[in-house]
Amino acid sequence: MPHQLANWLVGLSLGKKRLIQLCMDAVLIALSLVFAMLLYHERLGFLVELPFWGILGIVIPISLASFVKLGFYRAVIRYITARAYKTIMTGVVFSTLVLGLVSGISETRVSLSVLVIYALLALVSIGGLRIFMRRMLIGVQQRPKTRVIIYGAGTAGRQLQLSLQTGSEYLPVAFVDDDKSLQGRTISGCPVHAPQSLPRLIDNYGAKSLLLAMPSISRTARAKVLRRLDRLPIHIQTIPGMTDIVSGRTKISDITEVSVDDLLGRDPVPPRRDLMNRNLRGKVVMVTGAGGTIGSELCRQILEYGPKRIVLFELSEFNLYAVDQELQALTRARYPSVEIIPVIGSVQNPGRVSAILRSHGVESIYHAAPTSMFRLSKAMWSRAFTTTSSEPRFWPRLPSRPESAPLS
């Protein structure tokens, strides 16, 4: 029912909307005076007195005329601001003065107490109706916003919060910041917490995304923060860098996905084209850890150099399937001569690796160990160290002796 009513109201012409507001305000003014008299006199005898209705007949049109003159009905309820409530207060004060003057020359006397009660009731009812209508219209028309936590309560974070609060996609619910002087404060309704509280905040608020609002920090610091956050069950996104914001190329509210460059922790080094062409063009290439963040990006870039074949070597069946499907689609659309071969296996098994190298005639290996890029539990540190430190060492001992490019 509220949804149907809201859609009906929104679909009306501007003139009809103003007429409905005028009629509702007329009823509220009348009810405010009736209840003010009833609360003070504790009887309803005044309702049968003709002078009382004469007072209403004068007060209502003059009050509505004052609202029109003050521009109250030009405001759109969905976007009504605090200024509109000041206009309501001004109109109600004027209406109360008119009521006092009219009652002074009428047989039905209205005491000062009745005037005060009338003013309060009119202010609450007319203003409250607008608040109710605004919330109903916004609530039923907008899709549910995605709850987000903002990492960084500085200037950029506050500007991002303001931008998102006026938008229709995201709802900021909390800040986290490393600055202890900000922790415990509340910024525009959002409390500021320590980063250590993130697991609890994600659960309590039902947050779906964590937005990094730290455009001025270095790449190294950004990568350090990302490595701290990678184990959290939440989607991590970021805002553009300060250079892009200041130059006008992007806005602070342009939320993007975390890029490989953010994870790198330094400025990217452009590849040597001559070296890449020599090692990739027309060659059989194997990428280990091909389903990881770095490995999959590496495969995409290798495709651009026109290899003969790419062997995707990955331990995770799901990750291997995902990257294989993506690369198969790319080769069909842009690189039809490149063959993609998915292979499940562990780089800690030299026998398995040796067999793959021989069977596919691998000429160049790119080793992207995903375990070095993610935070691991204490129980996994030993395995992670073994994986990232010892794997490249056995490549020279393998029969094919391909060129190896460790990326760990």
Short mmCIF file of C-alpha atoms in Angstrom, two decimals:
data_model
loop_
_atom_site.label_atom_id
_atom_site.label_comp_id
_atom_site.label_asym_id
_atom_site.label_seq_id
_atom_site.Cartn_x
_atom_site.Cartn_y
_atom_site.Cartn_z
CA MET A 1 0.00 0.00 0.00
CA PRO A 2 2.70 2.61 0.84
CA HIS A 3 4.51 1.70 -2.38
CA GLN A 4 1.35 2.19 -4.46
CA LEU A 5 0.54 5.47 -2.68
CA ALA A 6 4.06 6.80 -3.22
CA ASN A 7 4.02 5.94 -6.92
CA TRP A 8 0.60 7.57 -7.28
CA LEU A 9 1.78 10.77 -5.59
CA VAL A 10 4.97 10.95 -7.66
CA GLY A 11 2.96 10.54 -10.86
CA LEU A 12 0.67 13.50 -10.15
CA SER A 13 1.16 16.87 -11.78
CA LEU A 14 2.77 19.67 -9.78
CA GLY A 15 -0.54 21.54 -9.52
CA LYS A 16 -2.36 18.52 -8.08
CA LYS A 17 0.44 17.89 -5.59
CA ARG A 18 0.20 21.48 -4.32
CA LEU A 19 -3.60 21.23 -4.09
CA ILE A 20 -3.31 18.08 -1.97
CA GLN A 21 -0.83 19.82 0.34
CA LEU A 22 -3.13 22.83 0.70
CA CYS A 23 -6.10 20.63 1.61
CA MET A 24 -4.08 18.60 4.11
CA ASP A 25 -2.67 21.73 5.75
CA ALA A 26 -6.19 23.19 6.01
CA VAL A 27 -7.36 20.05 7.83
CA LEU A 28 -4.31 20.08 10.13
CA ILE A 29 -4.80 23.76 11.04
CA ALA A 30 -8.45 23.08 11.91
CA LEU A 31 -7.60 19.98 13.96
CA SER A 32 -4.80 21.85 15.77
CA LEU A 33 -7.24 24.54 16.91
CA VAL A 34 -9.92 21.99 17.89
CA PHE A 35 -7.50 19.95 20.00
CA ALA A 36 -5.97 23.10 21.53
CA MET A 37 -9.43 24.24 22.68
CA LEU A 38 -10.29 20.73 23.88
CA LEU A 39 -7.07 20.35 25.88
CA TYR A 40 -7.56 23.70 27.57
CA HIS A 41 -11.34 23.76 28.16
CA GLU A 42 -11.83 19.98 28.43
CA ARG A 43 -15.21 20.20 26.68
CA LEU A 44 -16.55 20.18 23.12
CA GLY A 45 -19.25 22.79 23.53
CA PHE A 46 -17.34 25.31 21.38
CA LEU A 47 -17.97 23.10 18.33
CA VAL A 48 -21.63 24.15 18.23
CA GLU A 49 -20.79 27.85 18.53
CA LEU A 50 -21.00 29.73 15.24
CA PRO A 51 -18.21 32.23 16.14
CA PHE A 52 -15.72 29.34 16.45
CA TRP A 53 -16.36 28.29 12.85
CA GLY A 54 -16.12 31.92 11.83
CA ILE A 55 -12.63 32.05 13.36
CA LEU A 56 -11.64 28.93 11.43
CA GLY A 57 -13.06 30.42 8.23
CA ILE A 58 -10.70 33.37 8.58
CA VAL A 59 -7.59 31.72 10.07
CA ILE A 60 -7.33 28.82 7.58
CA PRO A 61 -7.25 30.82 4.31
CA ILE A 62 -4.95 33.50 5.76
CA SER A 63 -2.56 30.84 7.10
CA LEU A 64 -2.50 29.02 3.76
CA ALA A 65 -1.97 32.30 1.93
CA SER A 66 1.02 33.03 4.16
CA PHE A 67 2.48 29.58 3.35
CA VAL A 68 2.06 30.27 -0.37
CA LYS A 69 3.62 33.73 -0.02
CA LEU A 70 6.59 32.28 1.86
CA GLY A 71 7.18 29.80 -0.98
CA PHE A 72 6.50 26.74 1.13
CA TYR A 73 4.67 24.83 -1.60
CA ARG A 74 7.51 25.27 -4.07
CA ALA A 75 9.65 22.78 -2.13
CA VAL A 76 9.74 19.19 -3.39
CA ILE A 77 8.91 16.93 -0.44
CA ARG A 78 11.50 14.28 -1.43
CA TYR A 79 14.26 16.91 -1.28
CA ILE A 80 12.90 19.14 1.48
CA THR A 81 15.61 20.81 3.60
CA ALA A 82 15.92 22.48 7.00
CA ARG A 83 15.08 25.80 5.35
CA ALA A 84 11.57 24.52 4.59
CA TYR A 85 11.00 23.79 8.29
CA LYS A 86 11.98 27.37 9.10
CA THR A 87 9.32 28.46 6.62
CA ILE A 88 6.75 26.26 8.40
CA MET A 89 7.68 27.86 11.72
CA THR A 90 7.33 31.35 10.28
CA GLY A 91 3.95 30.47 8.76
CA VAL A 92 2.68 28.92 12.00
CA VAL A 93 3.75 31.99 14.02
CA PHE A 94 1.89 34.22 11.56
CA SER A 95 -1.16 31.93 11.73
CA THR A 96 -1.11 32.11 15.55
CA LEU A 97 -0.99 35.92 15.46
CA VAL A 98 -3.95 35.98 13.07
CA LEU A 99 -5.85 33.61 15.38
CA GLY A 100 -5.18 35.89 18.35
CA LEU A 101 -6.32 39.01 16.48
CA VAL A 102 -9.48 37.37 15.10
CA SER A 103 -10.46 35.91 18.48
CA GLY A 104 -10.09 39.37 20.01
CA ILE A 105 -13.03 40.66 17.99
CA SER A 106 -15.04 37.42 18.21
CA GLU A 107 -17.49 36.18 20.78
CA THR A 108 -15.39 33.01 21.19
CA ARG A 109 -12.38 34.09 23.18
CA VAL A 110 -9.08 32.23 22.69
CA SER A 111 -6.75 32.48 25.67
CA LEU A 112 -2.96 32.79 25.47
CA SER A 113 -2.61 29.18 26.61
CA VAL A 114 -4.78 28.00 23.72
CA LEU A 115 -2.65 30.04 21.30
CA VAL A 116 0.55 28.39 22.57
CA ILE A 117 -0.96 24.90 22.37
CA TYR A 118 -2.31 25.64 18.87
CA ALA A 119 1.10 26.83 17.65
CA LEU A 120 2.83 23.70 18.96
CA LEU A 121 0.23 21.33 17.50
CA ALA A 122 0.25 23.06 14.10
CA LEU A 123 4.04 23.07 13.97
CA VAL A 124 4.32 19.39 14.89
CA SER A 125 1.51 18.19 12.62
CA ILE A 126 2.39 20.21 9.49
CA GLY A 127 6.13 19.64 9.84
CA GLY A 128 5.72 16.02 10.91
CA LEU A 129 3.55 15.25 7.90
CA ARG A 130 6.35 16.45 5.59
CA ILE A 131 8.93 14.32 7.39
CA PHE A 132 6.69 11.26 7.16
CA MET A 133 5.94 11.81 3.46
CA ARG A 134 9.61 12.41 2.66
CA ARG A 135 10.72 9.19 4.34
CA MET A 136 7.93 7.20 2.71
CA LEU A 137 8.68 8.51 -0.78
CA ILE A 138 12.42 7.97 -0.46
CA GLY A 139 12.05 4.61 1.27
CA VAL A 140 9.76 2.96 -1.28
CA GLN A 141 11.35 4.46 -4.39
CA GLN A 142 14.98 3.72 -3.65
CA ARG A 143 16.42 0.25 -3.84
CA PRO A 144 18.19 -0.87 -0.66
CA LYS A 145 21.60 0.76 -0.43
CA THR A 146 24.76 -1.29 -0.07
CA ARG A 147 26.13 -0.86 3.44
CA VAL A 148 29.75 0.24 3.35
CA ILE A 149 32.53 1.01 5.81
CA ILE A 150 34.96 3.80 4.93
CA TYR A 151 38.65 3.26 5.73
CA GLY A 152 40.02 6.73 6.43
CA ALA A 153 38.18 9.41 8.41
CA GLY A 154 40.21 12.32 7.05
CA THR A 155 39.11 14.98 4.59
CA ALA A 156 38.77 12.53 1.69
CA GLY A 157 36.78 10.07 3.80
CA ARG A 158 34.37 12.76 4.99
CA GLN A 159 33.84 14.07 1.47
CA LEU A 160 33.21 10.53 0.28
CA GLN A 161 30.70 9.99 3.08
CA LEU A 162 28.79 13.16 2.16
CA SER A 163 28.74 12.20 -1.51
CA LEU A 164 27.50 8.68 -0.79
CA GLN A 165 24.82 9.84 1.65
CA THR A 166 23.22 11.97 -1.06
CA GLY A 167 23.49 9.16 -3.62
CA SER A 168 21.31 6.11 -4.12
CA GLU A 169 23.81 3.23 -4.20
CA TYR A 170 25.86 3.19 -0.98
CA LEU A 171 25.05 3.76 2.70
CA PRO A 172 28.08 4.59 4.91
CA VAL A 173 27.62 2.97 8.32
CA ALA A 174 31.02 3.48 9.99
CA PHE A 175 34.59 4.73 9.63
CA VAL A 176 37.83 3.01 10.54
CA ASP A 177 41.05 4.96 10.94
CA ASP A 178 44.53 4.33 12.31
CA ASP A 179 44.58 7.79 13.93
CA LYS A 180 43.77 7.21 17.60
CA SER A 181 42.69 10.85 18.05
CA LEU A 182 39.76 10.21 15.67
CA GLN A 183 38.70 6.87 17.13
CA GLY A 184 35.59 7.14 19.30
CA ARG A 185 34.27 10.20 17.48
CA THR A 186 31.13 10.33 15.35
CA ILE A 187 31.15 11.99 11.91
CA SER A 188 27.72 12.80 10.46
CA GLY A 189 26.18 9.84 12.24
CA CYS A 190 28.99 7.37 11.50
CA PRO A 191 31.21 6.29 14.42
CA VAL A 192 34.99 6.04 13.95
CA HIS A 193 36.59 2.75 15.03
CA ALA A 194 40.06 1.22 15.07
CA PRO A 195 40.93 -1.07 12.13
CA GLN A 196 41.18 -3.98 14.56
CA SER A 197 37.39 -3.73 15.03
CA LEU A 198 36.64 -4.46 11.36
CA PRO A 199 35.59 -8.14 11.77
CA ARG A 200 33.06 -7.13 14.42
CA LEU A 201 31.83 -4.11 12.43
CA ILE A 202 31.31 -6.17 9.27
CA ASP A 203 29.18 -8.61 11.23
CA ASN A 204 27.24 -6.03 13.26
CA TYR A 205 26.43 -3.67 10.38
CA GLY A 206 26.10 -6.26 7.65
CA ALA A 207 28.56 -4.26 5.55
CA LYS A 208 29.21 -5.58 2.05
CA SER A 209 32.03 -3.31 0.94
CA LEU A 210 35.06 -1.56 2.45
CA LEU A 211 36.00 1.68 0.69
CA LEU A 212 39.59 2.91 0.98
CA ALA A 213 39.54 6.72 1.24
CA MET A 214 43.27 7.40 1.45
CA PRO A 215 44.18 9.04 -1.87
CA SER A 216 47.33 10.75 -0.58
CA ILE A 217 49.22 7.79 0.92
CA SER A 218 52.13 6.15 -0.87
CA ARG A 219 51.84 2.95 -2.87
CA THR A 220 53.88 1.12 -0.24
CA ALA A 221 51.54 2.19 2.56
CA ARG A 222 48.47 1.33 0.45
CA ALA A 223 49.84 -2.15 -0.29
CA LYS A 224 50.54 -2.66 3.42
CA VAL A 225 46.94 -1.76 4.28
CA LEU A 226 45.59 -4.08 1.58
CA ARG A 227 47.67 -6.99 2.85
CA ARG A 228 46.22 -6.36 6.30
CA LEU A 229 42.68 -6.46 4.94
CA ASP A 230 42.85 -9.37 2.52
CA ARG A 231 41.59 -11.98 5.03
CA LEU A 232 38.39 -10.07 5.80
CA PRO A 233 35.09 -11.37 4.35
CA ILE A 234 34.29 -8.11 2.56
CA HIS A 235 34.63 -6.60 -0.91
CA ILE A 236 37.44 -4.02 -0.92
CA GLN A 237 37.23 -1.00 -3.24
CA THR A 238 39.07 2.31 -3.43
CA ILE A 239 38.73 5.92 -4.56
CA PRO A 240 41.03 7.54 -7.14
CA GLY A 241 44.42 9.00 -6.26
CA MET A 242 44.73 12.63 -5.21
CA THR A 243 46.47 13.58 -8.47
CA ASP A 244 43.49 12.39 -10.53
CA ILE A 245 41.02 14.12 -8.19
CA VAL A 246 42.84 17.48 -8.23
CA SER A 247 43.30 17.38 -12.01
CA GLY A 248 39.56 16.90 -12.47
CA ARG A 249 39.92 13.61 -14.35
CA THR A 250 37.91 11.82 -11.66
CA LYS A 251 35.67 12.63 -8.70
CA ILE A 252 36.17 11.47 -5.15
CA SER A 253 32.97 9.42 -5.45
CA ASP A 254 34.29 7.43 -8.45
CA ILE A 255 34.72 4.13 -6.63
CA THR A 256 36.86 1.55 -8.41
CA GLU A 257 38.13 -1.96 -7.84
CA VAL A 258 41.54 -2.52 -6.25
CA SER A 259 44.05 -2.88 -9.08
CA VAL A 260 47.15 -5.03 -9.37
CA ASP A 261 49.22 -1.83 -9.10
CA ASP A 262 47.70 -1.20 -5.65
CA LEU A 263 48.86 -4.64 -4.51
CA LEU A 264 52.32 -4.14 -5.97
CA GLY A 265 53.34 -1.51 -3.43
CA ARG A 266 55.49 0.49 -5.89
CA ASP A 267 55.27 2.20 -9.24
CA PRO A 268 54.89 -0.37 -12.01
CA VAL A 269 58.00 -0.95 -14.14
CA PRO A 270 57.22 -1.04 -17.88
CA PRO A 271 58.33 -4.30 -19.52
CA ARG A 272 61.18 -4.40 -22.01
CA ARG A 273 59.42 -5.07 -25.27
CA ASP A 274 62.44 -6.61 -26.95
CA LEU A 275 62.96 -9.06 -24.09
CA MET A 276 59.26 -9.94 -23.88
CA ASN A 277 59.01 -10.54 -27.62
CA ARG A 278 62.08 -12.77 -27.57
CA ASN A 279 60.71 -14.91 -24.73
CA LEU A 280 57.03 -14.99 -25.67
CA ARG A 281 56.24 -14.51 -29.35
CA GLY A 282 55.61 -17.89 -30.93
CA LYS A 283 56.81 -19.67 -27.79
CA VAL A 284 55.20 -22.25 -25.48
CA VAL A 285 54.81 -20.50 -22.12
CA MET A 286 53.81 -21.93 -18.75
CA VAL A 287 52.41 -19.74 -15.94
CA THR A 288 52.38 -21.27 -12.47
CA GLY A 289 49.75 -20.00 -10.06
CA ALA A 290 47.79 -18.97 -13.16
CA GLY A 291 44.49 -18.73 -11.28
CA GLY A 292 45.72 -16.20 -8.71
CA THR A 293 45.51 -12.42 -8.83
CA ILE A 294 49.02 -11.96 -10.23
CA GLY A 295 49.04 -15.12 -12.34
CA SER A 296 45.78 -14.36 -14.16
CA GLU A 297 46.88 -10.79 -14.91
CA LEU A 298 50.19 -12.16 -16.18
CA CYS A 299 48.33 -14.49 -18.56
CA ARG A 300 46.31 -11.59 -19.97
CA GLN A 301 49.47 -9.60 -20.68
CA ILE A 302 51.31 -12.59 -22.17
CA LEU A 303 48.46 -13.02 -24.67
CA GLU A 304 49.26 -9.61 -26.15
CA TYR A 305 52.70 -10.86 -27.28
CA GLY A 306 51.29 -13.69 -29.38
CA PRO A 307 52.64 -16.89 -27.83
CA LYS A 308 52.05 -20.23 -29.51
CA ARG A 309 50.60 -21.83 -26.39
CA ILE A 310 49.97 -20.92 -22.73
CA VAL A 311 49.99 -23.71 -20.16
CA LEU A 312 47.95 -22.68 -17.10
CA PHE A 313 49.43 -24.49 -14.09
CA GLU A 314 47.24 -24.09 -11.00
CA LEU A 315 46.56 -26.04 -7.79
CA SER A 316 42.98 -24.77 -7.28
CA GLU A 317 40.47 -26.41 -9.61
CA PHE A 318 38.00 -23.53 -9.23
CA ASN A 319 40.60 -20.84 -9.96
CA LEU A 320 41.91 -22.83 -12.91
CA TYR A 321 38.42 -23.16 -14.37
CA ALA A 322 37.74 -19.43 -13.94
CA VAL A 323 40.95 -18.24 -15.61
CA ASP A 324 40.64 -20.86 -18.37
CA GLN A 325 37.12 -19.70 -19.24
CA GLU A 326 38.23 -16.07 -19.33
CA LEU A 327 41.29 -16.71 -21.49
CA GLN A 328 39.41 -19.03 -23.87
CA ALA A 329 36.91 -16.22 -24.47
CA LEU A 330 39.77 -13.77 -25.09
CA THR A 331 41.52 -16.05 -27.55
CA ARG A 332 38.33 -16.68 -29.51
CA ALA A 333 37.69 -12.94 -29.79
CA ARG A 334 41.21 -11.53 -30.28
CA TYR A 335 43.93 -14.21 -30.33
CA PRO A 336 42.58 -17.20 -32.30
CA SER A 337 46.05 -18.63 -32.97
CA VAL A 338 46.95 -18.98 -29.26
CA GLU A 339 46.23 -22.33 -27.58
CA ILE A 340 45.23 -22.37 -23.90
CA ILE A 341 45.94 -25.56 -21.93
CA PRO A 342 44.71 -25.81 -18.30
CA VAL A 343 46.66 -28.17 -16.02
CA ILE A 344 46.04 -28.97 -12.35
CA GLY A 345 49.13 -29.53 -10.23
CA SER A 346 51.43 -28.30 -7.48
CA VAL A 347 54.75 -26.60 -8.17
CA GLN A 348 56.10 -28.47 -5.14
CA ASN A 349 55.93 -31.69 -7.13
CA PRO A 350 59.03 -31.67 -9.41
CA GLY A 351 58.00 -34.90 -11.10
CA ARG A 352 54.64 -33.47 -12.13
CA VAL A 353 56.21 -30.24 -13.34
CA SER A 354 58.87 -32.14 -15.31
CA ALA A 355 56.21 -34.25 -17.04
CA ILE A 356 54.23 -31.14 -18.03
CA LEU A 357 57.34 -29.41 -19.40
CA ARG A 358 58.20 -32.42 -21.57
CA SER A 359 54.69 -33.17 -22.81
CA HIS A 360 53.94 -29.60 -23.86
CA GLY A 361 57.42 -28.51 -24.90
CA VAL A 362 57.47 -25.53 -22.53
CA GLU A 363 60.13 -22.97 -23.49
CA SER A 364 59.53 -20.25 -20.87
CA ILE A 365 58.12 -20.32 -17.34
CA TYR A 366 56.58 -17.45 -15.37
CA HIS A 367 56.29 -18.33 -11.69
CA ALA A 368 53.58 -16.39 -9.80
CA ALA A 369 53.24 -17.80 -6.29
CA PRO A 370 49.93 -16.55 -4.90
CA THR A 371 50.74 -17.55 -1.32
CA SER A 372 53.23 -14.70 -1.05
CA MET A 373 50.50 -12.15 -1.78
CA PHE A 374 47.99 -13.02 0.92
CA ARG A 375 47.92 -13.01 4.68
CA LEU A 376 48.17 -16.54 6.07
CA SER A 377 47.41 -18.05 9.45
CA LYS A 378 50.37 -18.91 11.66
CA ALA A 379 49.94 -22.58 10.85
CA MET A 380 50.55 -21.87 7.14
CA TRP A 381 53.72 -19.77 7.41
CA SER A 382 56.06 -22.76 7.14
CA ARG A 383 54.31 -24.04 4.02
CA ALA A 384 54.22 -20.56 2.51
CA PHE A 385 57.95 -20.08 3.06
CA THR A 386 58.73 -23.43 1.48
CA THR A 387 56.52 -22.67 -1.52
CA THR A 388 57.83 -19.19 -2.29
CA SER A 389 61.48 -19.74 -1.51
CA SER A 390 62.27 -23.22 -2.83
CA GLU A 391 60.10 -23.63 -5.94
CA PRO A 392 62.24 -21.63 -8.42
CA ARG A 393 65.38 -23.48 -7.31
CA PHE A 394 64.42 -26.80 -8.86
CA TRP A 395 63.69 -25.37 -12.34
CA PRO A 396 67.34 -25.69 -13.50
CA ARG A 397 67.36 -29.37 -12.44
CA LEU A 398 64.39 -30.24 -14.65
CA PRO A 399 65.11 -31.97 -17.99
CA SER A 400 63.67 -29.26 -20.25
CA ARG A 401 65.67 -26.48 -18.57
CA PRO A 402 63.29 -23.72 -19.74
CA GLU A 403 63.88 -20.05 -19.08
CA SER A 404 62.42 -19.25 -15.68
CA ALA A 405 61.04 -15.91 -14.51
CA PRO A 406 60.20 -16.19 -10.78
CA LEU A 407 57.71 -13.55 -9.67
CA SER A 408 57.51 -14.42 -5.98
#
